PDB file of C-alpha atoms and ligand atoms in Angstrom:
ATOM      1  CA  MET A   1     -67.919  58.985 147.823  1.00  0.00           C
ATOM      2  CA  SER A   2     -69.978  62.178 147.605  1.00  0.00           C
ATOM      3  CA  PRO A   3     -68.490  64.979 145.486  1.00  0.00           C
ATOM      4  CA  GLN A   4     -65.980  67.176 147.265  1.00  0.00           C
ATOM      5  CA  PRO A   5     -66.276  70.978 147.324  1.00  0.00           C
ATOM      6  CA  LEU A   6     -63.853  72.908 145.120  1.00  0.00           C
ATOM      7  CA  TYR A   7     -63.679  75.790 147.602  1.00  0.00           C
ATOM      8  CA  LYS A   8     -62.594  76.290 151.219  1.00  0.00           C
ATOM      9  CA  ARG A   9     -63.995  79.782 151.806  1.00  0.00           C
ATOM     10  CA  VAL A  10     -66.693  81.551 149.815  1.00  0.00           C
ATOM     11  CA  LEU A  11     -68.858  84.623 149.919  1.00  0.00           C
ATOM     12  CA  LEU A  12     -72.551  84.158 149.161  1.00  0.00           C
ATOM     13  CA  LYS A  13     -74.564  87.204 148.100  1.00  0.00           C
ATOM     14  CA  ALA A  14     -78.294  86.818 148.694  1.00  0.00           C
ATOM     15  CA  SER A  15     -80.460  89.716 147.610  1.00  0.00           C
ATOM     16  CA  GLY A  16     -83.269  90.964 149.778  1.00  0.00           C
ATOM     17  CA  GLU A  17     -85.666  90.089 147.005  1.00  0.00           C
ATOM     18  CA  ALA A  18     -84.642  86.440 147.271  1.00  0.00           C
ATOM     19  CA  LEU A  19     -85.846  86.414 150.899  1.00  0.00           C
ATOM     20  CA  MET A  20     -89.165  87.952 149.954  1.00  0.00           C
ATOM     21  CA  GLY A  21     -90.285  84.871 147.978  1.00  0.00           C
ATOM     22  CA  SER A  22     -93.487  85.496 146.035  1.00  0.00           C
ATOM     23  CA  GLN A  23     -94.670  88.196 148.454  1.00  0.00           C
ATOM     24  CA  GLY A  24     -94.328  91.801 147.326  1.00  0.00           C
ATOM     25  CA  PHE A  25     -92.487  92.925 150.451  1.00  0.00           C
ATOM     26  CA  GLY A  26     -90.659  91.702 153.529  1.00  0.00           C
ATOM     27  CA  ILE A  27     -89.440  88.261 154.496  1.00  0.00           C
ATOM     28  CA  ASP A  28     -91.007  84.897 153.698  1.00  0.00           C
ATOM     29  CA  VAL A  29     -89.754  82.735 156.579  1.00  0.00           C
ATOM     30  CA  ASN A  30     -90.162  79.563 154.517  1.00  0.00           C
ATOM     31  CA  VAL A  31     -87.830  80.993 151.867  1.00  0.00           C
ATOM     32  CA  ALA A  32     -85.321  82.137 154.517  1.00  0.00           C
ATOM     33  CA  ASP A  33     -85.434  78.609 156.005  1.00  0.00           C
ATOM     34  CA  ARG A  34     -84.802  77.090 152.570  1.00  0.00           C
ATOM     35  CA  ILE A  35     -81.825  79.316 151.813  1.00  0.00           C
ATOM     36  CA  ALA A  36     -80.514  78.552 155.316  1.00  0.00           C
ATOM     37  CA  SER A  37     -80.733  74.824 154.591  1.00  0.00           C
ATOM     38  CA  ASP A  38     -78.554  75.336 151.493  1.00  0.00           C
ATOM     39  CA  ILE A  39     -75.988  77.216 153.588  1.00  0.00           C
ATOM     40  CA  ALA A  40     -76.123  74.471 156.231  1.00  0.00           C
ATOM     41  CA  GLU A  41     -75.378  71.930 153.491  1.00  0.00           C
ATOM     42  CA  ALA A  42     -72.318  73.934 152.423  1.00  0.00           C
ATOM     43  CA  ARG A  43     -71.098  74.089 156.038  1.00  0.00           C
ATOM     44  CA  ALA A  44     -71.621  70.347 156.414  1.00  0.00           C
ATOM     45  CA  MET A  45     -69.290  69.926 153.413  1.00  0.00           C
ATOM     46  CA  GLY A  46     -66.657  71.888 155.355  1.00  0.00           C
ATOM     47  CA  VAL A  47     -66.894  75.094 153.308  1.00  0.00           C
ATOM     48  CA  GLU A  48     -66.439  78.353 155.255  1.00  0.00           C
ATOM     49  CA  VAL A  49     -69.290  80.671 154.313  1.00  0.00           C
ATOM     50  CA  GLY A  50     -69.684  84.432 154.614  1.00  0.00           C
ATOM     51  CA  VAL A  51     -73.047  85.803 153.507  1.00  0.00           C
ATOM     52  CA  VAL A  52     -73.855  89.349 152.427  1.00  0.00           C
ATOM     53  CA  VAL A  53     -77.597  89.985 152.484  1.00  0.00           C
ATOM     54  CA  GLY A  54     -79.327  92.739 150.536  1.00  0.00           C
ATOM     55  CA  GLY A  55     -82.244  94.840 151.622  1.00  0.00           C
ATOM     56  CA  GLY A  56     -84.267  95.507 148.474  1.00  0.00           C
ATOM     57  CA  ASN A  57     -87.258  93.620 149.894  1.00  0.00           C
ATOM     58  CA  ILE A  58     -87.528  96.283 152.599  1.00  0.00           C
ATOM     59  CA  PHE A  59     -86.106  99.549 151.349  1.00  0.00           C
ATOM     60  CA  ARG A  60     -83.887 101.124 148.700  1.00  0.00           C
ATOM     61  CA  GLY A  61     -82.416 104.597 149.085  1.00  0.00           C
ATOM     62  CA  VAL A  62     -83.209 105.532 145.491  1.00  0.00           C
ATOM     63  CA  ALA A  63     -86.915 105.244 146.330  1.00  0.00           C
ATOM     64  CA  VAL A  64     -86.546 108.196 148.732  1.00  0.00           C
ATOM     65  CA  ALA A  65     -84.404 110.176 146.297  1.00  0.00           C
ATOM     66  CA  SER A  66     -86.883 109.664 143.431  1.00  0.00           C
ATOM     67  CA  LYS A  67     -89.589 111.312 145.559  1.00  0.00           C
ATOM     68  CA  GLY A  68     -87.419 114.334 146.379  1.00  0.00           C
ATOM     69  CA  GLY A  69     -86.113 113.044 149.726  1.00  0.00           C
ATOM     70  CA  ASP A  70     -82.525 112.915 150.929  1.00  0.00           C
ATOM     71  CA  ARG A  71     -80.647 110.026 149.306  1.00  0.00           C
ATOM     72  CA  VAL A  72     -78.256 109.583 152.219  1.00  0.00           C
ATOM     73  CA  THR A  73     -81.103 109.135 154.708  1.00  0.00           C
ATOM     74  CA  GLY A  74     -82.773 106.758 152.248  1.00  0.00           C
ATOM     75  CA  ASP A  75     -79.588 104.709 152.000  1.00  0.00           C
ATOM     76  CA  HIS A  76     -79.350 104.601 155.792  1.00  0.00           C
ATOM     77  CA  MET A  77     -82.875 103.166 155.788  1.00  0.00           C
ATOM     78  CA  GLY A  78     -81.823 100.625 153.144  1.00  0.00           C
ATOM     79  CA  MET A  79     -78.805  99.565 155.178  1.00  0.00           C
ATOM     80  CA  LEU A  80     -80.990  99.086 158.260  1.00  0.00           C
ATOM     81  CA  GLY A  81     -83.216  96.848 156.111  1.00  0.00           C
ATOM     82  CA  THR A  82     -80.229  94.581 155.465  1.00  0.00           C
ATOM     83  CA  VAL A  83     -79.808  94.174 159.232  1.00  0.00           C
ATOM     84  CA  ILE A  84     -83.400  92.943 159.541  1.00  0.00           C
ATOM     85  CA  ASN A  85     -82.745  90.418 156.763  1.00  0.00           C
ATOM     86  CA  ALA A  86     -79.467  89.313 158.341  1.00  0.00           C
ATOM     87  CA  LEU A  87     -81.215  88.652 161.658  1.00  0.00           C
ATOM     88  CA  ALA A  88     -83.935  86.669 159.874  1.00  0.00           C
ATOM     89  CA  LEU A  89     -81.409  84.502 158.030  1.00  0.00           C
ATOM     90  CA  ALA A  90     -79.381  83.993 161.224  1.00  0.00           C
ATOM     91  CA  THR A  91     -82.546  82.835 162.980  1.00  0.00           C
ATOM     92  CA  SER A  92     -83.238  80.328 160.191  1.00  0.00           C
ATOM     93  CA  LEU A  93     -79.671  79.005 160.388  1.00  0.00           C
ATOM     94  CA  ARG A  94     -79.762  78.666 164.181  1.00  0.00           C
ATOM     95  CA  LYS A  95     -82.989  76.641 163.909  1.00  0.00           C
ATOM     96  CA  LEU A  96     -80.836  74.169 161.945  1.00  0.00           C
ATOM     97  CA  ASN A  97     -78.193  74.291 164.708  1.00  0.00           C
ATOM     98  CA  VAL A  98     -75.734  76.099 162.443  1.00  0.00           C
ATOM     99  CA  ASP A  99     -73.444  78.289 164.538  1.00  0.00           C
ATOM    100  CA  THR A 100     -74.033  81.754 163.068  1.00  0.00           C
ATOM    101  CA  VAL A 101     -72.951  85.289 163.833  1.00  0.00           C
ATOM    102  CA  VAL A 102     -74.142  88.603 162.385  1.00  0.00           C
ATOM    103  CA  LEU A 103     -71.515  91.320 161.890  1.00  0.00           C
ATOM    104  CA  SER A 104     -72.753  94.764 160.967  1.00  0.00           C
ATOM    105  CA  ALA A 105     -70.911  97.557 159.158  1.00  0.00           C
ATOM    106  CA  ILE A 106     -72.951  99.957 161.321  1.00  0.00           C
ATOM    107  CA  SER A 107     -72.404  99.511 165.056  1.00  0.00           C
ATOM    108  CA  MET A 108     -75.440  98.411 167.004  1.00  0.00           C
ATOM    109  CA  PRO A 109     -73.877  96.408 169.833  1.00  0.00           C
ATOM    110  CA  GLU A 110     -77.172  95.533 171.519  1.00  0.00           C
ATOM    111  CA  ILE A 111     -78.241  93.688 168.379  1.00  0.00           C
ATOM    112  CA  CYS A 112     -75.153  92.249 166.721  1.00  0.00           C
ATOM    113  CA  GLU A 113     -71.384  92.476 166.598  1.00  0.00           C
ATOM    114  CA  SER A 114     -69.656  95.194 164.633  1.00  0.00           C
ATOM    115  CA  PHE A 115     -67.711  94.160 161.559  1.00  0.00           C
ATOM    116  CA  THR A 116     -63.946  93.926 161.683  1.00  0.00           C
ATOM    117  CA  GLN A 117     -61.798  91.786 159.440  1.00  0.00           C
ATOM    118  CA  LEU A 118     -60.044  90.102 162.374  1.00  0.00           C
ATOM    119  CA  ARG A 119     -63.288  89.242 164.133  1.00  0.00           C
ATOM    120  CA  THR A 120     -64.643  87.782 160.908  1.00  0.00           C
ATOM    121  CA  LEU A 121     -61.591  85.621 160.320  1.00  0.00           C
ATOM    122  CA  HIS A 122     -61.815  84.372 163.899  1.00  0.00           C
ATOM    123  CA  HIS A 123     -65.484  83.370 163.528  1.00  0.00           C
ATOM    124  CA  LEU A 124     -64.888  81.678 160.170  1.00  0.00           C
ATOM    125  CA  GLY A 125     -61.971  79.772 161.688  1.00  0.00           C
ATOM    126  CA  GLN A 126     -64.320  78.585 164.448  1.00  0.00           C
ATOM    127  CA  GLY A 127     -66.629  77.133 161.809  1.00  0.00           C
ATOM    128  CA  ARG A 128     -69.309  79.795 162.152  1.00  0.00           C
ATOM    129  CA  VAL A 129     -71.358  81.150 159.301  1.00  0.00           C
ATOM    130  CA  VAL A 130     -70.804  84.900 159.220  1.00  0.00           C
ATOM    131  CA  ILE A 131     -73.626  87.094 157.959  1.00  0.00           C
ATOM    132  CA  PHE A 132     -72.553  90.588 156.945  1.00  0.00           C
ATOM    133  CA  ALA A 133     -75.197  93.230 157.608  1.00  0.00           C
ATOM    134  CA  GLY A 134     -75.319  96.938 156.863  1.00  0.00           C
ATOM    135  CA  GLY A 135     -73.772  96.705 153.392  1.00  0.00           C
ATOM    136  CA  THR A 136     -70.531  98.664 153.203  1.00  0.00           C
ATOM    137  CA  GLY A 137     -71.790 101.058 155.898  1.00  0.00           C
ATOM    138  CA  ASN A 138     -71.750 103.906 153.368  1.00  0.00           C
ATOM    139  CA  PRO A 139     -74.488 105.512 151.298  1.00  0.00           C
ATOM    140  CA  PHE A 140     -74.323 105.447 147.480  1.00  0.00           C
ATOM    141  CA  PHE A 141     -73.134 101.841 147.551  1.00  0.00           C
ATOM    142  CA  THR A 142     -74.990  98.559 147.164  1.00  0.00           C
ATOM    143  CA  THR A 143     -74.811  95.219 148.862  1.00  0.00           C
ATOM    144  CA  ASP A 144     -73.226  93.852 145.658  1.00  0.00           C
ATOM    145  CA  SER A 145     -70.289  96.156 146.351  1.00  0.00           C
ATOM    146  CA  ALA A 146     -70.350  95.009 149.976  1.00  0.00           C
ATOM    147  CA  ALA A 147     -70.138  91.414 148.720  1.00  0.00           C
ATOM    148  CA  ALA A 148     -67.051  92.174 146.607  1.00  0.00           C
ATOM    149  CA  LEU A 149     -65.500  94.139 149.464  1.00  0.00           C
ATOM    150  CA  ARG A 150     -66.079  91.482 152.121  1.00  0.00           C
ATOM    151  CA  ALA A 151     -64.950  88.739 149.727  1.00  0.00           C
ATOM    152  CA  ALA A 152     -61.641  90.570 149.275  1.00  0.00           C
ATOM    153  CA  GLU A 153     -61.307  91.207 153.021  1.00  0.00           C
ATOM    154  CA  ILE A 154     -61.827  87.571 154.014  1.00  0.00           C
ATOM    155  CA  GLY A 155     -59.849  86.114 151.102  1.00  0.00           C
ATOM    156  CA  ALA A 156     -62.870  84.313 149.655  1.00  0.00           C
ATOM    157  CA  GLU A 157     -62.015  82.165 146.644  1.00  0.00           C
ATOM    158  CA  ALA A 158     -65.204  83.186 144.863  1.00  0.00           C
ATOM    159  CA  ILE A 159     -68.344  85.273 145.145  1.00  0.00           C
ATOM    160  CA  PHE A 160     -71.508  83.209 144.689  1.00  0.00           C
ATOM    161  CA  LYS A 161     -74.190  85.543 143.495  1.00  0.00           C
ATOM    162  CA  GLY A 162     -77.554  83.864 144.039  1.00  0.00           C
ATOM    163  CA  THR A 163     -80.129  85.339 141.661  1.00  0.00           C
ATOM    164  CA  GLN A 164     -83.639  84.620 140.402  1.00  0.00           C
ATOM    165  CA  VAL A 165     -82.245  82.786 137.340  1.00  0.00           C
ATOM    166  CA  ASP A 166     -79.483  80.232 136.804  1.00  0.00           C
ATOM    167  CA  GLY A 167     -76.789  82.465 135.351  1.00  0.00           C
ATOM    168  CA  ILE A 168     -76.121  85.486 133.177  1.00  0.00           C
ATOM    169  CA  TYR A 169     -78.194  85.660 129.999  1.00  0.00           C
ATOM    170  CA  SER A 170     -77.774  87.638 126.783  1.00  0.00           C
ATOM    171  CA  ALA A 171     -81.157  89.259 127.567  1.00  0.00           C
ATOM    172  CA  ASP A 172     -83.777  88.926 130.308  1.00  0.00           C
ATOM    173  CA  PRO A 173     -84.850  85.259 129.942  1.00  0.00           C
ATOM    174  CA  LYS A 174     -88.211  86.043 131.571  1.00  0.00           C
ATOM    175  CA  LYS A 175     -89.019  88.502 128.769  1.00  0.00           C
ATOM    176  CA  ASP A 176     -87.030  87.225 125.776  1.00  0.00           C
ATOM    177  CA  PRO A 177     -87.360  83.502 124.891  1.00  0.00           C
ATOM    178  CA  THR A 178     -84.317  83.717 122.579  1.00  0.00           C
ATOM    179  CA  ALA A 179     -82.034  84.756 125.470  1.00  0.00           C
ATOM    180  CA  THR A 180     -79.086  82.410 125.935  1.00  0.00           C
ATOM    181  CA  ARG A 181     -77.053  81.703 129.066  1.00  0.00           C
ATOM    182  CA  PHE A 182     -73.311  82.372 129.088  1.00  0.00           C
ATOM    183  CA  GLU A 183     -71.182  79.528 130.474  1.00  0.00           C
ATOM    184  CA  THR A 184     -68.208  81.794 131.123  1.00  0.00           C
ATOM    185  CA  LEU A 185     -67.386  85.473 130.831  1.00  0.00           C
ATOM    186  CA  THR A 186     -64.526  87.678 131.938  1.00  0.00           C
ATOM    187  CA  HIS A 187     -65.070  90.546 134.369  1.00  0.00           C
ATOM    188  CA  GLY A 188     -64.172  92.869 131.495  1.00  0.00           C
ATOM    189  CA  GLU A 189     -66.851  91.361 129.243  1.00  0.00           C
ATOM    190  CA  VAL A 190     -69.486  91.810 131.941  1.00  0.00           C
ATOM    191  CA  LEU A 191     -68.515  95.473 132.206  1.00  0.00           C
ATOM    192  CA  GLU A 192     -68.214  96.068 128.439  1.00  0.00           C
ATOM    193  CA  LYS A 193     -71.515  94.368 127.603  1.00  0.00           C
ATOM    194  CA  GLY A 194     -73.230  96.159 130.491  1.00  0.00           C
ATOM    195  CA  LEU A 195     -74.683  92.853 131.726  1.00  0.00           C
ATOM    196  CA  ALA A 196     -76.970  93.452 134.671  1.00  0.00           C
ATOM    197  CA  VAL A 197     -75.561  90.984 137.138  1.00  0.00           C
ATOM    198  CA  MET A 198     -73.792  93.075 139.752  1.00  0.00           C
ATOM    199  CA  ASP A 199     -73.157  96.790 139.716  1.00  0.00           C
ATOM    200  CA  VAL A 200     -70.051  98.157 138.020  1.00  0.00           C
ATOM    201  CA  ALA A 201     -68.224  98.970 141.274  1.00  0.00           C
ATOM    202  CA  ALA A 202     -68.701  95.403 142.518  1.00  0.00           C
ATOM    203  CA  VAL A 203     -67.471  93.778 139.293  1.00  0.00           C
ATOM    204  CA  ALA A 204     -64.499  96.156 139.111  1.00  0.00           C
ATOM    205  CA  LEU A 205     -63.514  95.385 142.714  1.00  0.00           C
ATOM    206  CA  ALA A 206     -63.804  91.649 142.089  1.00  0.00           C
ATOM    207  CA  ARG A 207     -61.660  91.997 138.957  1.00  0.00           C
ATOM    208  CA  GLU A 208     -59.023  94.028 140.768  1.00  0.00           C
ATOM    209  CA  ASN A 209     -58.734  91.330 143.405  1.00  0.00           C
ATOM    210  CA  ALA A 210     -58.967  88.413 140.928  1.00  0.00           C
ATOM    211  CA  ILE A 211     -62.081  87.034 142.571  1.00  0.00           C
ATOM    212  CA  PRO A 212     -64.344  84.964 140.296  1.00  0.00           C
ATOM    213  CA  ILE A 213     -68.100  85.588 140.428  1.00  0.00           C
ATOM    214  CA  ILE A 214     -70.348  82.570 140.041  1.00  0.00           C
ATOM    215  CA  VAL A 215     -73.954  83.404 139.201  1.00  0.00           C
ATOM    216  CA  PHE A 216     -76.581  80.749 139.962  1.00  0.00           C
ATOM    217  CA  SER A 217     -80.211  80.383 140.972  1.00  0.00           C
ATOM    218  CA  ILE A 218     -80.725  80.746 144.710  1.00  0.00           C
ATOM    219  CA  HIS A 219     -84.183  79.225 144.429  1.00  0.00           C
ATOM    220  CA  GLU A 220     -83.095  75.693 143.571  1.00  0.00           C
ATOM    221  CA  LYS A 221     -82.940  73.519 146.655  1.00  0.00           C
ATOM    222  CA  GLY A 222     -79.470  71.976 146.905  1.00  0.00           C
ATOM    223  CA  GLY A 223     -78.238  74.213 144.098  1.00  0.00           C
ATOM    224  CA  PHE A 224     -75.568  75.937 146.182  1.00  0.00           C
ATOM    225  CA  ALA A 225     -73.935  72.634 147.220  1.00  0.00           C
ATOM    226  CA  GLN A 226     -74.054  71.407 143.635  1.00  0.00           C
ATOM    227  CA  ILE A 227     -72.319  74.527 142.360  1.00  0.00           C
ATOM    228  CA  LEU A 228     -69.711  74.273 145.138  1.00  0.00           C
ATOM    229  CA  THR A 229     -68.751  70.826 143.849  1.00  0.00           C
ATOM    230  CA  GLY A 230     -68.430  72.074 140.272  1.00  0.00           C
ATOM    231  CA  GLY A 231     -71.857  70.947 138.986  1.00  0.00           C
ATOM    232  CA  GLY A 232     -75.136  72.742 138.386  1.00  0.00           C
ATOM    233  CA  ARG A 233     -76.206  75.449 135.966  1.00  0.00           C
ATOM    234  CA  LYS A 234     -74.327  78.698 136.367  1.00  0.00           C
ATOM    235  CA  THR A 235     -72.227  81.371 134.691  1.00  0.00           C
ATOM    236  CA  ILE A 236     -68.629  81.745 135.820  1.00  0.00           C
ATOM    237  CA  VAL A 237     -67.128  85.228 135.568  1.00  0.00           C
ATOM    238  CA  ALA A 238     -63.354  84.981 135.791  1.00  0.00           C
ATOM    239  CA  ASP A 239     -60.265  86.382 134.138  1.00  0.00           C
ATOM    240  CA  ASN A 240     -57.834  83.791 132.829  1.00  0.00           C
TER     241      ASN A 240
HETATM  242  N1  LIG B   1     -77.167 100.419 150.840  1.00  0.00           N
HETATM  243  C1  LIG B   1     -76.247 101.454 151.018  1.00  0.00           C
HETATM  244  N2  LIG B   1     -74.912 101.138 151.110  1.00  0.00           N
HETATM  245  C2  LIG B   1     -74.450  99.863 151.019  1.00  0.00           C
HETATM  246  C3  LIG B   1     -75.378  98.827 150.812  1.00  0.00           C
HETATM  247  C4  LIG B   1     -76.731  99.139 150.728  1.00  0.00           C
HETATM  248  O1  LIG B   1     -76.621 102.604 151.097  1.00  0.00           O
HETATM  249  O2  LIG B   1     -73.228  99.657 151.128  1.00  0.00           O
HETATM  250  C5  LIG B   1     -78.622 100.740 150.831  1.00  0.00           C
HETATM  251  C6  LIG B   1     -79.107 101.253 149.482  1.00  0.00           C
HETATM  252  O3  LIG B   1     -80.140 102.192 149.712  1.00  0.00           O
HETATM  253  C7  LIG B   1     -79.677  99.974 148.862  1.00  0.00           C
HETATM  254  C8  LIG B   1     -80.297  99.292 150.064  1.00  0.00           C
HETATM  255  O4  LIG B   1     -79.370  99.570 151.113  1.00  0.00           O
HETATM  256  O5  LIG B   1     -80.632 100.246 147.866  1.00  0.00           O
HETATM  257  C9  LIG B   1     -80.508  97.814 149.923  1.00  0.00           C
HETATM  258  O6  LIG B   1     -79.365  97.209 149.364  1.00  0.00           O
HETATM  259  P1  LIG B   1     -79.392  96.551 147.887  1.00  0.00           P
HETATM  260  O7  LIG B   1     -80.182  97.426 146.969  1.00  0.00           O
HETATM  261  O8  LIG B   1     -77.997  96.265 147.488  1.00  0.00           O
HETATM  262  O9  LIG B   1     -80.186  95.202 148.179  1.00  0.00           O
HETATM  263  P2  LIG B   1     -80.543  93.985 147.202  1.00  0.00           P
HETATM  264  O10 LIG B   1     -80.809  94.532 145.825  1.00  0.00           O
HETATM  265  O11 LIG B   1     -79.373  93.063 147.194  1.00  0.00           O
HETATM  266  O12 LIG B   1     -81.733  93.350 147.851  1.00  0.00           O
END
């Protein structure tokens, strides 16, 4: 018998940079297709999946602010970037015949549905993958915070933070060969050590709602399914 998933409902956070692949900007459709195939695998295992997508491959508000522009407008641009990514990922999932819906924190009814908790729960109950676009809908936040927020709203058992590496390291493993990977950490330790995995607001919100964060590499084909069944290389952030 194939391994059974340990979770019924999860929240996957995929950064915009993950969708960009090795390009310097935008969306690599092959990478979006690959991530979609991992999500399809999770659905086939019966796991309900909500996905928060980032927008860093398109735009970040701080880039406007650092050049003297208005941060709020910059953040609006960043949030619109997440909608583009959400549509791209939805397209990749639908190519695999995975029933998928995009819900945006910013209303744009001609393009996608607007986010409400009830609507989300309905779609998840119908077996649809729900992609959350538009971050939290507010400037000065990130899509990491949106991931923690949506996870709490949908009662996700864990946040799966897909990153470029397979967990949280003591230092940047791409720069420091002596860096070691943590197997487990508490939310408090992540905050105290200032580990760059999710922003402080996101980790604090996850801690407040007792939601574990599982950090893994989003670039390993089949990695998501493996982690969902308790295997794979990862760091688990959870309070006992
Ligand atoms: N953003 C925002 N509010 C949110 C989420 C995102 O203003 O709730 C903007 C912000 O400018 C951010 C950009 O959207 O830099 C892209 O999101 P993020 O940086 O979280 O993307 P990621 O790093 O995951 O690709």
